[in-house]
mmCIF file of C-alpha atoms in Angstrom:
data_model
loop_
_atom_site.group_PDB
_atom_site.id
_atom_site.type_symbol
_atom_site.label_atom_id
_atom_site.label_comp_id
_atom_site.label_asym_id
_atom_site.label_seq_id
_atom_site.Cartn_x
_atom_site.Cartn_y
_atom_site.Cartn_z
ATOM 1 C CA GLU Z 8 0.023 0.032 0.060
ATOM 2 C CA ALA Z 9 1.480 3.512 -0.917
ATOM 3 C CA ALA Z 10 2.128 5.685 1.997
ATOM 4 C CA VAL Z 11 2.691 9.080 2.518
ATOM 5 C CA THR Z 12 3.008 10.434 5.960
ATOM 6 C CA GLN Z 13 3.468 14.121 7.597
ATOM 7 C CA SER Z 14 4.711 15.426 10.937
ATOM 8 C CA PRO Z 15 3.668 17.004 12.662
ATOM 9 C CA ARG Z 16 -0.263 16.457 12.097
ATOM 10 C CA SER Z 17 -0.839 20.121 13.699
ATOM 11 C CA LYS Z 18 1.280 22.841 14.701
ATOM 12 C CA VAL Z 19 0.871 26.318 16.502
ATOM 13 C CA ALA Z 20 3.364 28.879 15.616
ATOM 14 C CA VAL Z 21 4.129 32.295 16.386
ATOM 15 C CA THR Z 22 4.389 35.118 14.047
ATOM 16 C CA GLY Z 23 8.088 35.507 12.771
ATOM 17 C CA GLY Z 24 9.198 32.019 13.965
ATOM 18 C CA LYS Z 25 10.562 29.395 11.676
ATOM 19 C CA VAL Z 26 8.546 26.393 10.937
ATOM 20 C CA THR Z 27 9.400 23.246 9.344
ATOM 21 C CA LEU Z 28 7.017 20.751 8.011
ATOM 22 C CA SER Z 29 8.180 17.092 7.278
ATOM 23 C CA CYS Z 30 6.784 14.660 4.788
ATOM 24 C CA HIS Z 31 7.882 10.975 4.280
ATOM 25 C CA GLN Z 32 7.003 8.625 1.385
ATOM 26 C CA THR Z 33 7.429 5.054 0.886
ATOM 27 C CA ASN Z 34 6.223 4.639 -2.611
ATOM 28 C CA ASN Z 35 9.351 5.023 -4.350
ATOM 29 C CA HIS Z 36 8.303 7.837 -6.333
ATOM 30 C CA ASP Z 37 10.359 10.494 -8.031
ATOM 31 C CA TYR Z 38 7.819 13.261 -7.582
ATOM 32 C CA MET Z 39 6.946 14.942 -4.393
ATOM 33 C CA TYR Z 40 4.562 17.936 -3.719
ATOM 34 C CA TRP Z 41 3.502 20.573 -1.133
ATOM 35 C CA TYR Z 42 0.185 22.105 -1.164
ATOM 36 C CA ARG Z 43 -2.011 24.402 0.803
ATOM 37 C CA GLN Z 44 -5.440 24.132 1.275
ATOM 38 C CA ASP Z 45 -7.652 27.336 2.221
ATOM 39 C CA THR Z 46 -11.482 27.392 2.312
ATOM 40 C CA GLY Z 47 -12.557 28.293 -1.033
ATOM 41 C CA HIS Z 48 -9.236 27.892 -2.872
ATOM 42 C CA GLY Z 49 -9.181 24.119 -3.288
ATOM 43 C CA LEU Z 50 -5.589 23.058 -3.056
ATOM 44 C CA ARG Z 51 -2.724 25.140 -4.475
ATOM 45 C CA LEU Z 52 0.842 23.958 -5.558
ATOM 46 C CA ILE Z 53 3.617 25.605 -3.213
ATOM 47 C CA HIS Z 54 6.861 23.764 -4.461
ATOM 48 C CA TYR Z 55 7.583 20.394 -5.734
ATOM 49 C CA SER Z 56 10.559 18.150 -6.723
ATOM 50 C CA TYR Z 57 11.237 15.408 -9.283
ATOM 51 C CA VAL Z 58 14.556 14.379 -7.924
ATOM 52 C CA ALA Z 59 16.537 14.359 -4.806
ATOM 53 C CA ASP Z 60 18.591 17.561 -4.108
ATOM 54 C CA SER Z 61 16.683 19.774 -6.026
ATOM 55 C CA THR Z 62 13.157 21.761 -5.943
ATOM 56 C CA GLU Z 63 11.019 23.520 -8.046
ATOM 57 C CA LYS Z 64 8.513 26.399 -7.362
ATOM 58 C CA GLY Z 65 4.986 25.911 -7.998
ATOM 59 C CA ASP Z 66 1.955 28.487 -8.036
ATOM 60 C CA ILE Z 67 2.492 30.054 -4.681
ATOM 61 C CA PRO Z 68 5.955 29.932 -3.634
ATOM 62 C CA ASP Z 69 6.389 33.500 -1.842
ATOM 63 C CA GLY Z 70 7.446 32.821 1.875
ATOM 64 C CA TYR Z 71 8.121 29.099 1.594
ATOM 65 C CA LYS Z 72 11.172 27.084 1.058
ATOM 66 C CA ALA Z 73 11.417 23.455 0.189
ATOM 67 C CA SER Z 74 14.219 20.783 0.690
ATOM 68 C CA ARG Z 75 14.487 17.397 -0.839
ATOM 69 C CA PRO Z 76 17.359 15.735 0.839
ATOM 70 C CA SER Z 77 16.497 12.137 -0.382
ATOM 71 C CA GLN Z 78 14.012 10.655 -2.660
ATOM 72 C CA GLU Z 79 11.924 9.672 0.491
ATOM 73 C CA ASN Z 80 11.786 13.153 2.003
ATOM 74 C CA PHE Z 81 10.449 16.535 1.184
ATOM 75 C CA SER Z 82 10.452 19.358 3.685
ATOM 76 C CA LEU Z 83 8.451 22.602 3.681
ATOM 77 C CA ILE Z 84 10.073 25.771 5.482
ATOM 78 C CA LEU Z 85 8.483 28.882 6.721
ATOM 79 C CA GLU Z 86 11.471 30.885 7.393
ATOM 80 C CA LEU Z 87 9.376 33.565 8.862
ATOM 81 C CA ALA Z 88 5.797 32.495 9.618
ATOM 82 C CA SER Z 89 2.860 34.967 9.125
ATOM 83 C CA LEU Z 90 -0.604 35.049 9.860
ATOM 84 C CA SER Z 91 -1.723 34.408 6.089
ATOM 85 C CA GLN Z 92 0.107 31.215 6.207
ATOM 86 C CA THR Z 93 -2.340 29.593 8.672
ATOM 87 C CA ALA Z 94 -3.757 26.542 6.327
ATOM 88 C CA VAL Z 95 -3.678 22.944 6.140
ATOM 89 C CA TYR Z 96 -0.661 21.721 4.167
ATOM 90 C CA PHE Z 97 -0.794 18.557 2.151
ATOM 91 C CA CYS Z 98 2.374 16.532 0.873
ATOM 92 C CA ALA Z 99 1.918 14.051 -2.039
ATOM 93 C CA SER Z 100 4.030 11.724 -4.150
ATOM 94 C CA SER Z 101 3.672 10.603 -7.702
ATOM 95 C CA ASP Z 102 5.223 8.347 -10.091
ATOM 96 C CA TRP Z 103 4.751 10.431 -12.839
ATOM 97 C CA GLY Z 104 5.778 9.198 -16.379
ATOM 98 C CA GLY Z 105 6.242 5.985 -14.683
ATOM 99 C CA SER Z 106 3.362 3.469 -13.990
ATOM 100 C CA SER Z 107 0.576 6.365 -13.555
ATOM 101 C CA TYR Z 108 0.043 10.138 -13.124
ATOM 102 C CA GLU Z 109 -1.947 10.094 -10.088
ATOM 103 C CA GLN Z 110 -0.875 11.809 -6.887
ATOM 104 C CA TYR Z 111 -0.964 9.898 -3.531
ATOM 105 C CA PHE Z 112 -1.694 12.465 -0.611
ATOM 106 C CA GLY Z 113 -0.948 12.335 3.094
ATOM 107 C CA PRO Z 114 -3.167 13.151 5.877
ATOM 108 C CA GLY Z 115 -2.231 16.743 6.063
ATOM 109 C CA THR Z 116 -0.813 19.503 8.586
ATOM 110 C CA ARG Z 117 -2.949 22.061 10.232
ATOM 111 C CA LEU Z 118 -0.798 24.997 10.814
ATOM 112 C CA THR Z 119 -2.011 27.839 12.728
ATOM 113 C CA VAL Z 120 -0.086 31.021 13.042
ATOM 114 C CA LEU Z 121 -0.722 33.329 15.818
ATOM 115 C CA ALA K 24 -2.042 27.371 -18.565
ATOM 116 C CA GLN K 25 -4.450 24.786 -17.465
ATOM 117 C CA SER K 26 -7.275 25.508 -15.344
ATOM 118 C CA VAL K 27 -10.095 23.401 -13.778
ATOM 119 C CA THR K 28 -13.500 24.925 -12.702
ATOM 120 C CA GLN K 29 -16.169 23.307 -10.671
ATOM 121 C CA PRO K 30 -19.214 25.484 -10.946
ATOM 122 C CA ASP K 31 -21.042 24.308 -8.125
ATOM 123 C CA ALA K 32 -19.721 25.232 -4.726
ATOM 124 C CA ARG K 33 -22.202 23.242 -2.801
ATOM 125 C CA VAL K 34 -24.768 20.374 -3.883
ATOM 126 C CA THR K 35 -27.309 18.969 -1.758
ATOM 127 C CA VAL K 36 -29.414 15.663 -2.391
ATOM 128 C CA SER K 37 -31.519 13.271 -0.718
ATOM 129 C CA GLU K 38 -29.943 9.679 -0.006
ATOM 130 C CA GLY K 39 -30.787 7.466 -2.836
ATOM 131 C CA ALA K 40 -30.889 10.387 -5.650
ATOM 132 C CA SER K 41 -28.543 10.528 -8.598
ATOM 133 C CA LEU K 42 -25.827 12.701 -8.367
ATOM 134 C CA GLN K 43 -23.847 14.711 -11.004
ATOM 135 C CA LEU K 44 -20.850 16.845 -10.114
ATOM 136 C CA ARG K 45 -19.409 19.074 -12.747
ATOM 137 C CA CYS K 46 -15.990 19.882 -13.770
ATOM 138 C CA LYS K 47 -14.829 21.884 -16.797
ATOM 139 C CA TYR K 48 -11.202 22.062 -17.903
ATOM 140 C CA SER K 49 -9.145 24.204 -20.028
ATOM 141 C CA SER K 50 -6.102 22.860 -21.848
ATOM 142 C CA SER K 51 -4.278 23.138 -25.097
ATOM 143 C CA VAL K 52 -3.895 19.343 -24.826
ATOM 144 C CA THR K 53 -5.923 16.619 -23.693
ATOM 145 C CA PRO K 54 -5.054 16.509 -19.968
ATOM 146 C CA TYR K 55 -5.044 13.589 -17.537
ATOM 147 C CA LEU K 56 -8.016 14.077 -15.327
ATOM 148 C CA PHE K 57 -8.818 12.971 -11.840
ATOM 149 C CA TRP K 58 -11.695 12.912 -9.197
ATOM 150 C CA TYR K 59 -10.507 13.208 -5.650
ATOM 151 C CA VAL K 60 -12.726 12.933 -2.384
ATOM 152 C CA GLN K 61 -11.711 14.523 0.810
ATOM 153 C CA TYR K 62 -13.559 13.382 4.263
ATOM 154 C CA PRO K 63 -13.656 15.703 6.964
ATOM 155 C CA ARG K 64 -9.898 16.134 8.474
ATOM 156 C CA GLN K 65 -8.646 13.728 6.077
ATOM 157 C CA GLY K 66 -6.260 13.874 2.998
ATOM 158 C CA LEU K 67 -7.296 13.481 -0.688
ATOM 159 C CA GLN K 68 -8.182 10.145 -1.760
ATOM 160 C CA LEU K 69 -8.622 9.181 -5.407
ATOM 161 C CA LEU K 70 -11.792 8.091 -6.865
ATOM 162 C CA LEU K 71 -11.002 7.560 -10.431
ATOM 163 C CA LYS K 72 -8.860 8.644 -13.233
ATOM 164 C CA TYR K 73 -9.066 9.130 -16.886
ATOM 165 C CA TYR K 74 -5.678 8.969 -19.102
ATOM 166 C CA SER K 75 -7.282 8.045 -22.666
ATOM 167 C CA GLY K 76 -9.502 5.381 -24.399
ATOM 168 C CA ASP K 77 -13.089 4.953 -23.171
ATOM 169 C CA PRO K 78 -14.699 8.132 -22.165
ATOM 170 C CA VAL K 79 -16.561 6.692 -19.253
ATOM 171 C CA VAL K 80 -14.204 5.553 -16.441
ATOM 172 C CA GLN K 81 -15.479 3.781 -13.154
ATOM 173 C CA GLY K 82 -14.083 4.341 -9.863
ATOM 174 C CA VAL K 83 -14.749 3.010 -6.352
ATOM 175 C CA ASN K 84 -17.912 3.172 -4.389
ATOM 176 C CA GLY K 85 -20.129 3.357 -7.472
ATOM 177 C CA PHE K 86 -18.799 6.638 -8.930
ATOM 178 C CA GLU K 87 -18.047 7.137 -12.432
ATOM 179 C CA ALA K 88 -17.188 9.892 -14.788
ATOM 180 C CA GLU K 89 -17.517 10.867 -18.457
ATOM 181 C CA PHE K 90 -14.878 12.692 -20.166
ATOM 182 C CA SER K 91 -15.942 15.118 -23.279
ATOM 183 C CA LYS K 92 -13.507 16.607 -25.358
ATOM 184 C CA SER K 93 -16.095 18.484 -27.232
ATOM 185 C CA ASN K 94 -17.623 20.188 -23.945
ATOM 186 C CA SER K 95 -14.018 19.927 -22.044
ATOM 187 C CA SER K 96 -15.635 18.509 -19.196
ATOM 188 C CA PHE K 97 -15.120 15.539 -16.805
ATOM 189 C CA HIS K 98 -18.463 15.207 -14.802
ATOM 190 C CA LEU K 99 -18.909 12.953 -11.928
ATOM 191 C CA ARG K 100 -21.853 10.689 -11.427
ATOM 192 C CA LYS K 101 -23.350 8.322 -9.101
ATOM 193 C CA ALA K 102 -26.627 6.440 -9.670
ATOM 194 C CA SER K 103 -27.558 6.419 -6.070
ATOM 195 C CA VAL K 104 -26.008 8.268 -3.085
ATOM 196 C CA HIS K 105 -25.512 7.280 0.395
ATOM 197 C CA TRP K 106 -25.146 9.792 3.314
ATOM 198 C CA SER K 107 -21.608 8.533 4.037
ATOM 199 C CA ASP K 108 -20.808 10.117 0.279
ATOM 200 C CA SER K 109 -21.055 13.649 2.157
ATOM 201 C CA ALA K 110 -17.704 15.083 1.511
ATOM 202 C CA VAL K 111 -15.715 17.697 -0.547
ATOM 203 C CA TYR K 112 -15.076 16.375 -4.392
ATOM 204 C CA PHE K 113 -12.213 17.859 -6.326
ATOM 205 C CA CYS K 114 -11.808 17.746 -9.964
ATOM 206 C CA ALA K 115 -8.135 17.999 -10.973
ATOM 207 C CA GLY K 116 -6.111 17.895 -14.160
ATOM 208 C CA ALA K 117 -2.550 17.525 -14.979
ATOM 209 C CA ASN K 118 -0.418 17.381 -17.940
ATOM 210 C CA THR K 119 3.249 18.603 -16.890
ATOM 211 C CA GLY K 120 3.745 16.563 -13.818
ATOM 212 C CA LYS K 121 1.784 18.791 -11.779
ATOM 213 C CA LEU K 122 -2.008 18.923 -10.844
ATOM 214 C CA THR K 123 -4.407 21.771 -10.830
ATOM 215 C CA PHE K 124 -7.440 21.438 -8.857
ATOM 216 C CA GLY K 125 -10.702 23.044 -8.809
ATOM 217 C CA HIS K 126 -12.114 24.742 -5.839
ATOM 218 C CA GLY K 127 -14.070 21.807 -4.967
ATOM 219 C CA THR K 128 -17.734 20.943 -4.539
ATOM 220 C CA ILE K 129 -19.038 20.263 -0.951
ATOM 221 C CA LEU K 130 -21.498 17.430 -1.215
ATOM 222 C CA ARG K 131 -24.203 17.037 1.544
ATOM 223 C CA VAL K 132 -26.380 14.018 1.383
ATOM 224 C CA HIS K 133 -29.699 13.936 3.616
ATOM 225 C CA PRO K 134 -30.267 10.880 5.555
#
């Protein structure tokens, strides 16, 4: 069974603080993604990666950095958290171009910035 | 740039009724299309997918969707809904390694 896990599942951060969200996949997929979900906006792509040690900007990268130290791990970093970054964050992985094009999602991290 | 539109923000139906959730896509090439479902406080789960071939694709739990190139649509259908189908449904399209999501449709099924 394909598996994407995220940690922490929820977090409260202070404005201006640093936040790191972690994602781990056991699917052996090359592609990994970070999305944020806000009410009424669906999911929006922040960063993605198709190979270790390389990341790409998605549609809303401002205020976020990403790190892909290995095929299995992908982190999202908020260097200076802001109120507007309160959202639910989802990680996903995909075997794009391989056996399928679908993405497998983690359970999400609920981030509240105060 | 690709876009995906779900024109209905909320749909309410009675248990046992039929269902159609609408999805329109915009792309210069035929995309790969997906429907995902999200139950409260959970991640997204794949319902079904379309890559090519037969325009009607079957998914889990009795869901199906029909691809129409002429209408640029990928509507989701179910013949008889159950109260447990209440959730948020997302249509998504991909053609460059990334997914573009619609804003989602909140489905409420009256028991």
